[in-house]
Coordinates of C-alpha atoms in Angstrom, one line a residue:
Chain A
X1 CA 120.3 111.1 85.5
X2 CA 122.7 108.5 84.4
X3 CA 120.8 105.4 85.8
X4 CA 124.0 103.9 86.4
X5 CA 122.8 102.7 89.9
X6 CA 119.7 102.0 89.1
X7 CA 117.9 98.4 88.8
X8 CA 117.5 97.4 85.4
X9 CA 113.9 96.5 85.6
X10 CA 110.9 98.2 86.4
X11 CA 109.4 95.9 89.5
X12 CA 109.6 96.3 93.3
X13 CA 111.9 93.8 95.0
X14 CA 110.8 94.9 98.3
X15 CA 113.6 94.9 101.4
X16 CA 113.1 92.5 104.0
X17 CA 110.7 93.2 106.5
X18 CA 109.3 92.0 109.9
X19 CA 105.5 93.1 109.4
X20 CA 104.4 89.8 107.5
X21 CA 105.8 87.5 110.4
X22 CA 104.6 89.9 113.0
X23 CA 101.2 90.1 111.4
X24 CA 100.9 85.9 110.8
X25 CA 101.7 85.5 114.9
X26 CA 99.6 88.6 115.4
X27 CA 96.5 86.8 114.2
X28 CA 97.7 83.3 115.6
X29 CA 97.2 85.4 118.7
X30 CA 94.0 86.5 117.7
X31 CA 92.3 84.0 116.3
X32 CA 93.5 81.6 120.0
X33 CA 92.6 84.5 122.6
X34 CA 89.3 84.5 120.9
X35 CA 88.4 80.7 121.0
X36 CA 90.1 81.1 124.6
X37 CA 88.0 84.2 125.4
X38 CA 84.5 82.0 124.1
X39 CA 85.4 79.4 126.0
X40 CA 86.0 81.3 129.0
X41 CA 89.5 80.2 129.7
X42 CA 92.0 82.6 132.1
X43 CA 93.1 85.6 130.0
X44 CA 91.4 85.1 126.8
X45 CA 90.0 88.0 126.2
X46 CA 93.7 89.3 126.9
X47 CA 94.7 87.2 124.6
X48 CA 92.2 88.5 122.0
X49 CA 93.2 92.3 122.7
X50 CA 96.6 91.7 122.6
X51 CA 96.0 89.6 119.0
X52 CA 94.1 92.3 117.4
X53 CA 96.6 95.0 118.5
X54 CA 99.1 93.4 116.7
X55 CA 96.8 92.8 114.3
X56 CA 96.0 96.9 113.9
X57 CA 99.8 97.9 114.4
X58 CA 100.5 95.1 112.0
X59 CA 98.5 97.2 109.1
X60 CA 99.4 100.4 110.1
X61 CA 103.3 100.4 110.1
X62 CA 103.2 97.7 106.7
X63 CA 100.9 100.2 105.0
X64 CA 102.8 102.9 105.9
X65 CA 106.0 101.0 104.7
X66 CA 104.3 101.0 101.7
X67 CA 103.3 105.0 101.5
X68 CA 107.4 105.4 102.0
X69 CA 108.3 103.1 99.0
X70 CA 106.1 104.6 97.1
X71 CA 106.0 108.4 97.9
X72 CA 109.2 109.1 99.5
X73 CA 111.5 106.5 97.3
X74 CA 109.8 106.5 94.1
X75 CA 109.6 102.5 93.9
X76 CA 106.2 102.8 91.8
X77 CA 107.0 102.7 88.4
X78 CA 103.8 102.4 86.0
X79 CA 104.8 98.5 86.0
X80 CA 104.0 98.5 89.5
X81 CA 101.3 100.5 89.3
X82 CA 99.8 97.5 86.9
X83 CA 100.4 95.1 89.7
X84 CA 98.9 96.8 91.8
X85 CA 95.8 98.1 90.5
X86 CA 95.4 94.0 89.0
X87 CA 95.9 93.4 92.5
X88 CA 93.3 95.7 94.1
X89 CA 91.1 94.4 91.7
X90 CA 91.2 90.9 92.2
X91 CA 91.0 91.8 96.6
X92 CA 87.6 93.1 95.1
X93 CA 86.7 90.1 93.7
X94 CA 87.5 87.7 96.9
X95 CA 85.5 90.1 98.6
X96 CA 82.5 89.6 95.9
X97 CA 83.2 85.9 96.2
X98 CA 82.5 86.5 100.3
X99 CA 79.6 87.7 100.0
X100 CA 78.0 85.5 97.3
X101 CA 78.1 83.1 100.2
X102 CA 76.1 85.5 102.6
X103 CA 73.3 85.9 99.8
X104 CA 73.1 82.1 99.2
X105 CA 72.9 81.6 103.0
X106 CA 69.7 84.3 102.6
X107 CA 68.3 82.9 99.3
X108 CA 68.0 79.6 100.1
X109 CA 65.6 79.7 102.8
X110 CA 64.0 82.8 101.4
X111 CA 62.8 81.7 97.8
X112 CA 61.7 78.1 99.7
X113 CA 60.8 79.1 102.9
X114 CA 60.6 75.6 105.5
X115 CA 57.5 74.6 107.5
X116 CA 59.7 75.3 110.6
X117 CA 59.3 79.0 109.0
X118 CA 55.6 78.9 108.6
X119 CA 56.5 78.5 104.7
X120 CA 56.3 81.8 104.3
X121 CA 59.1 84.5 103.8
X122 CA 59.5 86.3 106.1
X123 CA 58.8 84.1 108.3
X124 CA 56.2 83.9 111.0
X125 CA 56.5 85.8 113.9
X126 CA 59.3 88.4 112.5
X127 CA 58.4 92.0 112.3
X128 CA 60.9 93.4 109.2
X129 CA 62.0 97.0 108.9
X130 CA 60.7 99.0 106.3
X131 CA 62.8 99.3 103.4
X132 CA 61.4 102.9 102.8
X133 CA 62.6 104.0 106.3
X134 CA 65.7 104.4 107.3
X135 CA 67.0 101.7 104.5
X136 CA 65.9 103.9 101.6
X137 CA 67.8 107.2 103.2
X138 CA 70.4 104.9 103.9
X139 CA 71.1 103.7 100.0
X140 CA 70.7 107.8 99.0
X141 CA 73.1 108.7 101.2
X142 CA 75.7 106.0 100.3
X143 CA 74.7 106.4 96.4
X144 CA 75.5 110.4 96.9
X145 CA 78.8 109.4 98.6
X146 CA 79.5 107.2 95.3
X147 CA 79.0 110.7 93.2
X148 CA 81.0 112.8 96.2
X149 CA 84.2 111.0 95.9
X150 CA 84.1 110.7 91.8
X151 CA 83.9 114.3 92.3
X152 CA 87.1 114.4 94.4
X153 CA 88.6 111.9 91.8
X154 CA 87.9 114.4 88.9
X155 CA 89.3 117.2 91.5
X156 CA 92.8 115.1 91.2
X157 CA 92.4 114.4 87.8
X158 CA 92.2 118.5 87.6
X159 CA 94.8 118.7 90.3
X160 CA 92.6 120.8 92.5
X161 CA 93.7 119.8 95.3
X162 CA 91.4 121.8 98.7
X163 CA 88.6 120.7 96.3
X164 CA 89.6 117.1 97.0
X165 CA 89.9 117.7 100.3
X166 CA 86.6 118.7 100.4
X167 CA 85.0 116.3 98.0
X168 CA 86.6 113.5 100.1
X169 CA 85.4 115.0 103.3
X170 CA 82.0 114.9 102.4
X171 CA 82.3 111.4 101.0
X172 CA 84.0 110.2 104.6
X173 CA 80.4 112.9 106.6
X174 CA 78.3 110.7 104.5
X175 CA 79.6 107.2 105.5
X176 CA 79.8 108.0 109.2
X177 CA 76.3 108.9 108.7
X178 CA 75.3 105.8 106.8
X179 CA 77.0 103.8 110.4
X180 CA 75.3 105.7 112.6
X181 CA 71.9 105.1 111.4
X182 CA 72.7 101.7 110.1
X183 CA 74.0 101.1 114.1
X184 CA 70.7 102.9 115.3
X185 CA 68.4 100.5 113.5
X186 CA 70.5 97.9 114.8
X187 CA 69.9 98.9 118.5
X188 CA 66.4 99.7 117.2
X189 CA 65.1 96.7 115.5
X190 CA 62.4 94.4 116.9
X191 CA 64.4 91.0 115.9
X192 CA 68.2 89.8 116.4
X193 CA 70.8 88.2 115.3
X194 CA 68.8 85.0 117.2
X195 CA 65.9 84.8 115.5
X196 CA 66.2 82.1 113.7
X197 CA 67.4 81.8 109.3
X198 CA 66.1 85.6 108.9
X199 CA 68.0 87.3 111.7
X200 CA 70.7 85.1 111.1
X201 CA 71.1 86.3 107.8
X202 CA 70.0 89.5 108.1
X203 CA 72.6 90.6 110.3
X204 CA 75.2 88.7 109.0
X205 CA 74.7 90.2 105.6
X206 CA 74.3 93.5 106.6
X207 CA 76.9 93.8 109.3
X208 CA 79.5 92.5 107.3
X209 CA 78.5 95.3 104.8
X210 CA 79.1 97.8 107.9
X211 CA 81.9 96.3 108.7
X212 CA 83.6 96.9 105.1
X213 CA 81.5 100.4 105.0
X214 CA 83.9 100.6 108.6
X215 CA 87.4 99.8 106.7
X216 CA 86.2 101.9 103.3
X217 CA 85.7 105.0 105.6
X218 CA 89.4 104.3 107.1
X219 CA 90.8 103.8 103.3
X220 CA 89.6 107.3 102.3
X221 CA 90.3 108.8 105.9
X222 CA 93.8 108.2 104.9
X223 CA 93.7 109.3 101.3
X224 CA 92.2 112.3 102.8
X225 CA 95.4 113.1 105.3
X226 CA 97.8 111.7 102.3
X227 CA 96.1 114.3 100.1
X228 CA 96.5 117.0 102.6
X229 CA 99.7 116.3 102.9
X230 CA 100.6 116.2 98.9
X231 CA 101.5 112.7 97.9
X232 CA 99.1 112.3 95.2
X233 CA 99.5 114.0 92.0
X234 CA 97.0 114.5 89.1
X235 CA 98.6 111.7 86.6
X236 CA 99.8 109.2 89.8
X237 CA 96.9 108.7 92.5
X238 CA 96.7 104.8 92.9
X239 CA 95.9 105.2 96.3
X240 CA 93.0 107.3 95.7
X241 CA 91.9 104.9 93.0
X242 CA 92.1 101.6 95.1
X243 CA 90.0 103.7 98.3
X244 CA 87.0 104.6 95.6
X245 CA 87.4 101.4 94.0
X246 CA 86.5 99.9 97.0
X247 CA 83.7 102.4 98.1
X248 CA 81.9 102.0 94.9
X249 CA 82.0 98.3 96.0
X250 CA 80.7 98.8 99.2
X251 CA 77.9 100.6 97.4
X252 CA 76.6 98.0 95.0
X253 CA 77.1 95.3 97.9
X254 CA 74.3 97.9 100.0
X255 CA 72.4 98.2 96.8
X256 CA 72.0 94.1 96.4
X257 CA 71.5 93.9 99.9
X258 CA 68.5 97.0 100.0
X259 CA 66.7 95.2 97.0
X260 CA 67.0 91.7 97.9
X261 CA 66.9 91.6 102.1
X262 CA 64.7 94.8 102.8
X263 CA 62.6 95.4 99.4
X264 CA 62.4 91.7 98.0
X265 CA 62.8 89.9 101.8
X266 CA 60.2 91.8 103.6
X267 CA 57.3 91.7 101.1
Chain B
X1 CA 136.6 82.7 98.5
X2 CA 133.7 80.5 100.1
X3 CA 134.0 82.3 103.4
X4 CA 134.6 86.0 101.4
X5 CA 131.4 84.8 99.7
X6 CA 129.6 84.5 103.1
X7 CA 131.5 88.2 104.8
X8 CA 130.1 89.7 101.4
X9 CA 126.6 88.6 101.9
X10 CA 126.1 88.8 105.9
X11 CA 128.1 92.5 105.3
X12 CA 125.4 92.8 102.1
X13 CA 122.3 91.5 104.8
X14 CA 123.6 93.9 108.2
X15 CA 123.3 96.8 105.6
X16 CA 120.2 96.1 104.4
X17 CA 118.8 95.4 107.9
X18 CA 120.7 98.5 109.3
X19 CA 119.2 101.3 106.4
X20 CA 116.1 99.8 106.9
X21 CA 116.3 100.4 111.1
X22 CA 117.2 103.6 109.8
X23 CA 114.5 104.3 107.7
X24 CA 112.2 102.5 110.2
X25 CA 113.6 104.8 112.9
X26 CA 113.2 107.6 110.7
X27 CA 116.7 108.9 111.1
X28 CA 117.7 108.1 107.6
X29 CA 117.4 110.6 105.1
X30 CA 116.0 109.7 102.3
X31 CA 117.0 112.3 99.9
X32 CA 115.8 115.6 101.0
X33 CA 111.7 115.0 100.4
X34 CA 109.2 115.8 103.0
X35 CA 105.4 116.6 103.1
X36 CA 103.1 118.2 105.2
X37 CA 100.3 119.8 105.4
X38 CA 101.6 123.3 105.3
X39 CA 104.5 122.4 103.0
X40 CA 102.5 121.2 100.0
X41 CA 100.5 124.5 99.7
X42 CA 97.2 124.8 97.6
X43 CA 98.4 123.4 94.2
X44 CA 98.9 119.8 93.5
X45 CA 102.6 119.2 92.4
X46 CA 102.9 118.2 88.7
X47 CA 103.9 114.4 88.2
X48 CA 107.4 115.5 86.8
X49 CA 108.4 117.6 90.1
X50 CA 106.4 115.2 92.4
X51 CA 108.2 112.3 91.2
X52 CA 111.7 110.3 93.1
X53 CA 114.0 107.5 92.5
X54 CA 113.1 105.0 89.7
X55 CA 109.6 106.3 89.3
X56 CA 111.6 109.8 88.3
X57 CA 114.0 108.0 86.1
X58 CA 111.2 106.3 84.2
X59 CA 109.5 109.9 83.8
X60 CA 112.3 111.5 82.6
X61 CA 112.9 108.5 80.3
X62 CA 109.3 108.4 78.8
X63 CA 110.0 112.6 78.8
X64 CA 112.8 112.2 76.3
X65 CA 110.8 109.1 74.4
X66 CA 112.7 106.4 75.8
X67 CA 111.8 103.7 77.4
X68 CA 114.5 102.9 80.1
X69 CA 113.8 99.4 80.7
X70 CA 114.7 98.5 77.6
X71 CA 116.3 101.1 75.5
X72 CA 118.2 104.2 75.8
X73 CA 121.1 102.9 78.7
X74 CA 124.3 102.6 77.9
X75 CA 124.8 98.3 78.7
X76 CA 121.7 97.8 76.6
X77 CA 123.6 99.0 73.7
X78 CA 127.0 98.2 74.8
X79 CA 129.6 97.3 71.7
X80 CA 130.5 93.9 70.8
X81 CA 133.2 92.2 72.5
X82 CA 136.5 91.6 70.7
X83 CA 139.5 90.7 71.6
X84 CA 141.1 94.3 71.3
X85 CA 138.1 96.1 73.3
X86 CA 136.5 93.1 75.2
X87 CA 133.7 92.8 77.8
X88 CA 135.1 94.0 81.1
X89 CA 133.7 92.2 84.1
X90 CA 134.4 93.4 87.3
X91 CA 134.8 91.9 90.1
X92 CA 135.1 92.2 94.3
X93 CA 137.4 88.7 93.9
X94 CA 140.1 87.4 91.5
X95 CA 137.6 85.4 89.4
X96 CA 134.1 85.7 88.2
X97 CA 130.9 83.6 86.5
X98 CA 129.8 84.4 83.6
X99 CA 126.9 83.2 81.7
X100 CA 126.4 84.0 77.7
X101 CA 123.1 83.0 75.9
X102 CA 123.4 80.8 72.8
X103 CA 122.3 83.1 70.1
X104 CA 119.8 80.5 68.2
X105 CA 117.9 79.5 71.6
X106 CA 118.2 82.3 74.4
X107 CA 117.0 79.6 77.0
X108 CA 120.3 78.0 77.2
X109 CA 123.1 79.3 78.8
X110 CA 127.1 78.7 79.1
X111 CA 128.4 79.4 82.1
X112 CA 132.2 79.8 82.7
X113 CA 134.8 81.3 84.9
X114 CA 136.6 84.7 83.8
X115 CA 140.3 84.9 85.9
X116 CA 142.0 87.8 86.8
X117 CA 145.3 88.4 85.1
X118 CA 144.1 85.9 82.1
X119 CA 143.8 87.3 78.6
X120 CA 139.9 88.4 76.9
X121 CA 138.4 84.9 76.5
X122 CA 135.6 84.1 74.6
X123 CA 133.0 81.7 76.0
X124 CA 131.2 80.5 73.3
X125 CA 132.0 80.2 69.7
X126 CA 131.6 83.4 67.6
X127 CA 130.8 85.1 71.2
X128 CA 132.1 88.3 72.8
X129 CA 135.4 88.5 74.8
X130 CA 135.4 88.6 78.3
X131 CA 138.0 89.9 80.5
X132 CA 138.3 90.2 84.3
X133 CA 139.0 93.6 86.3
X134 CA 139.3 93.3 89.8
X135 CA 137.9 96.3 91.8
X136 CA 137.9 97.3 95.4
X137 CA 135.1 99.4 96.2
X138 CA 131.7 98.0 95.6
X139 CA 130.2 101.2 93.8
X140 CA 132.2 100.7 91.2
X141 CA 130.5 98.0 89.6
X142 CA 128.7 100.5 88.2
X143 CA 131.0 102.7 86.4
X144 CA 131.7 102.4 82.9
X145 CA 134.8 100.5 82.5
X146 CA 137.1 99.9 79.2
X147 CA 139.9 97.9 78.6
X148 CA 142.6 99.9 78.8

């Protein structure tokens, strides 16, 4: 190849694209249809839906804008590979910085407990789940899920590919599993989101951890289908990478949140 | 050449808009790639086969031990300008900028026209010669071009 038509640096200029503005109007949408919804104003809710379409549509076709670039046109160079993986990584630490806030917000009542609280942790009245219960299966089946998809990482690294298939489906069994019991003991549990600092907390911390459990599984649900379909190769796999990154992530977020809300909170 | 200026760049902006309707649209080719399931097989393709475009050029590149970013093209090693073989700029109009680096600070740069149908002109003292060649067809920017 001559490179005579190609760019003389390495970096994605991307072409221009509608997804950002429809995205930012998409979630102006949202983010009024829900106040309008809460409020109980005349088509709110629609509102809402109509939002957090946009919203979803709004990820799906810019993401898959992205797999094109990449994939199909050959846009990823290793320098954008760089700025992407420093990208991915600082997401994940945004994400760490969200919820440090969620374990302050359970910390700070917990390690002084209030009078209003009985002074003791957990407080009066609340009846806690036992951590060796559901909880414990819970963090061995999310820990195992850590060690299924480094197995289908080593699979790419070995260019197996139907073993990384299969490594990846048992990593995306094991997290629908982890959701449906973590949304049984939900339905389950003998306090709620109500009752008072330790429901509060308890199921704000642990439902934003389903919730990113809820987007991991979608990540490698995707990798899965990309696999299938051949994009990745054993030396170029960022996707891959950014999806387990993020897993392991959601597993040390459970693992904080198994020692210090059920084991620590509910002695 | 103000309004050429602006046909160039809303003709430059319609095309860019209309490849990527295309490609949105999925009526564009784009090259003759395409994946599926049953396509791909049981093997993984190897990063040298797997790879398109710029990402293949920088393979191949790193392949022959070059890095193409910054060695190993043509214009990166391009001779000096002199007045017998200068620099030839080309150009959609009679008349283009051109901006040399002073050699002691590369932060500063002189800027200057180059005319069609003047002779190779240097910019800067002790700098290369530039001379203007007028071309029609956009695509030919990038073909080598000598003085004749």
């Amino acid at each position: 190849m001559s490179g005579s038509t190609l760019q003389r640096h390495p970096f994605h200029l991307v072409d221009p694209s509608p997804w950002p503005i429809f995205g930012s109007l998409s979630a102006l949408c949202t983010t009024i249809g829900a106040v309008m919804w809460m409020h109980s104003y005349v088509n709110g809710g629609f509102m809402f839906a109509f939002g957090f379409a946009g919203l979803l549509y709004t990820m799906a076709v810019w993401w898959r804008d992205i797999v094109k670039e990449a994939t199909y046109e050959g846009h990823h160079t290793v320098a954008v590979q760089t700025g992407l993986r420093w990208g991915m990584i600082l997401f994940i630490v945004s994400e760490i910085m969200f919820f440090f806030a969620f374990f302050w917000a359970f910390f700070h009542p917990s390690i002084a407990p209030g009078i209003d609280l009985g002074g003791i942790w957990p407080p009066k009245g609340i009846e806690v789940l036992s951590p060796w219960e559901v909880p414990l299966l819970n963090t061995l089946i999310l820990l195992l899920s850590g060690a299924s998809v480094t197995w289908a990482h080593h699979a790419i690294l070995c260019g197996e590919k139907q073993q990384t298939v299969y490594a990846l489906g048992v990593t995306i069994i094991l997290a629908i599993i982890f959701t449906g019991l973590q949304g049984l003991e939900y339905v389950e549990a003998p306090f709620s989101i109500s009752d008072g600092v330790y429901g509060c907390t308890f199921f704000l911390a642990t439902g934003f951890h389903g919730f990113h459990v809820f987007v991991g599984t979608v990540f490698l649900t995707v990798c899965l289908f990309r696999q299938s379909f051949g994009h990745f190769t054993p030396s170029h796999h960022f996707g891959f990478e950014a999806a387990a990154w993020y897993w392991h992530f959601v597993d040390v977020v459970w693992l904080f949140l198994f020692v210090s809300i059920y084991w620590w909170g509910g002695q | 050449m103000a309004s050429s200026c602006v046909r160039q760049l809303g003709t430059n902006v319609l095309r860019r808009i209309a490849s990527y309707s295309a490609i949105v649209g999925g009526t564009q080719q784009l090259g003759k790639r395409s994946f599926s399931a049953a396509k791909s097989g049981d093997s993984m393709m190897e990063a040298q086969e797997h790879a398109t475009g710029l990402e293949k050029a920088e393979k191949d590149g790193a392949a022959r031990g070059v890095n193409i970013f910054t060695e190993g093209e043509a214009w990166l090693q391009a001779p000096f300008g002199t007045p017998e073989k200068p620099v030839v700029v080309t150009s959609s109009f009679s008349e283009r900028i051109v901006g040399v680096t002073d050699p002691e600070d590369d932060s500063i740069v002189v800027w200057d026209f180059i005319r069609q149908g003047e002779p190779p002109k240097q910019i800067i003292e002790n700098g290369e010669y530039f001379v203007l060649k007028k071309i029609d067809n956009p695509e030919d920017h990038f073909v080598p071009h000598s003085w004749p």
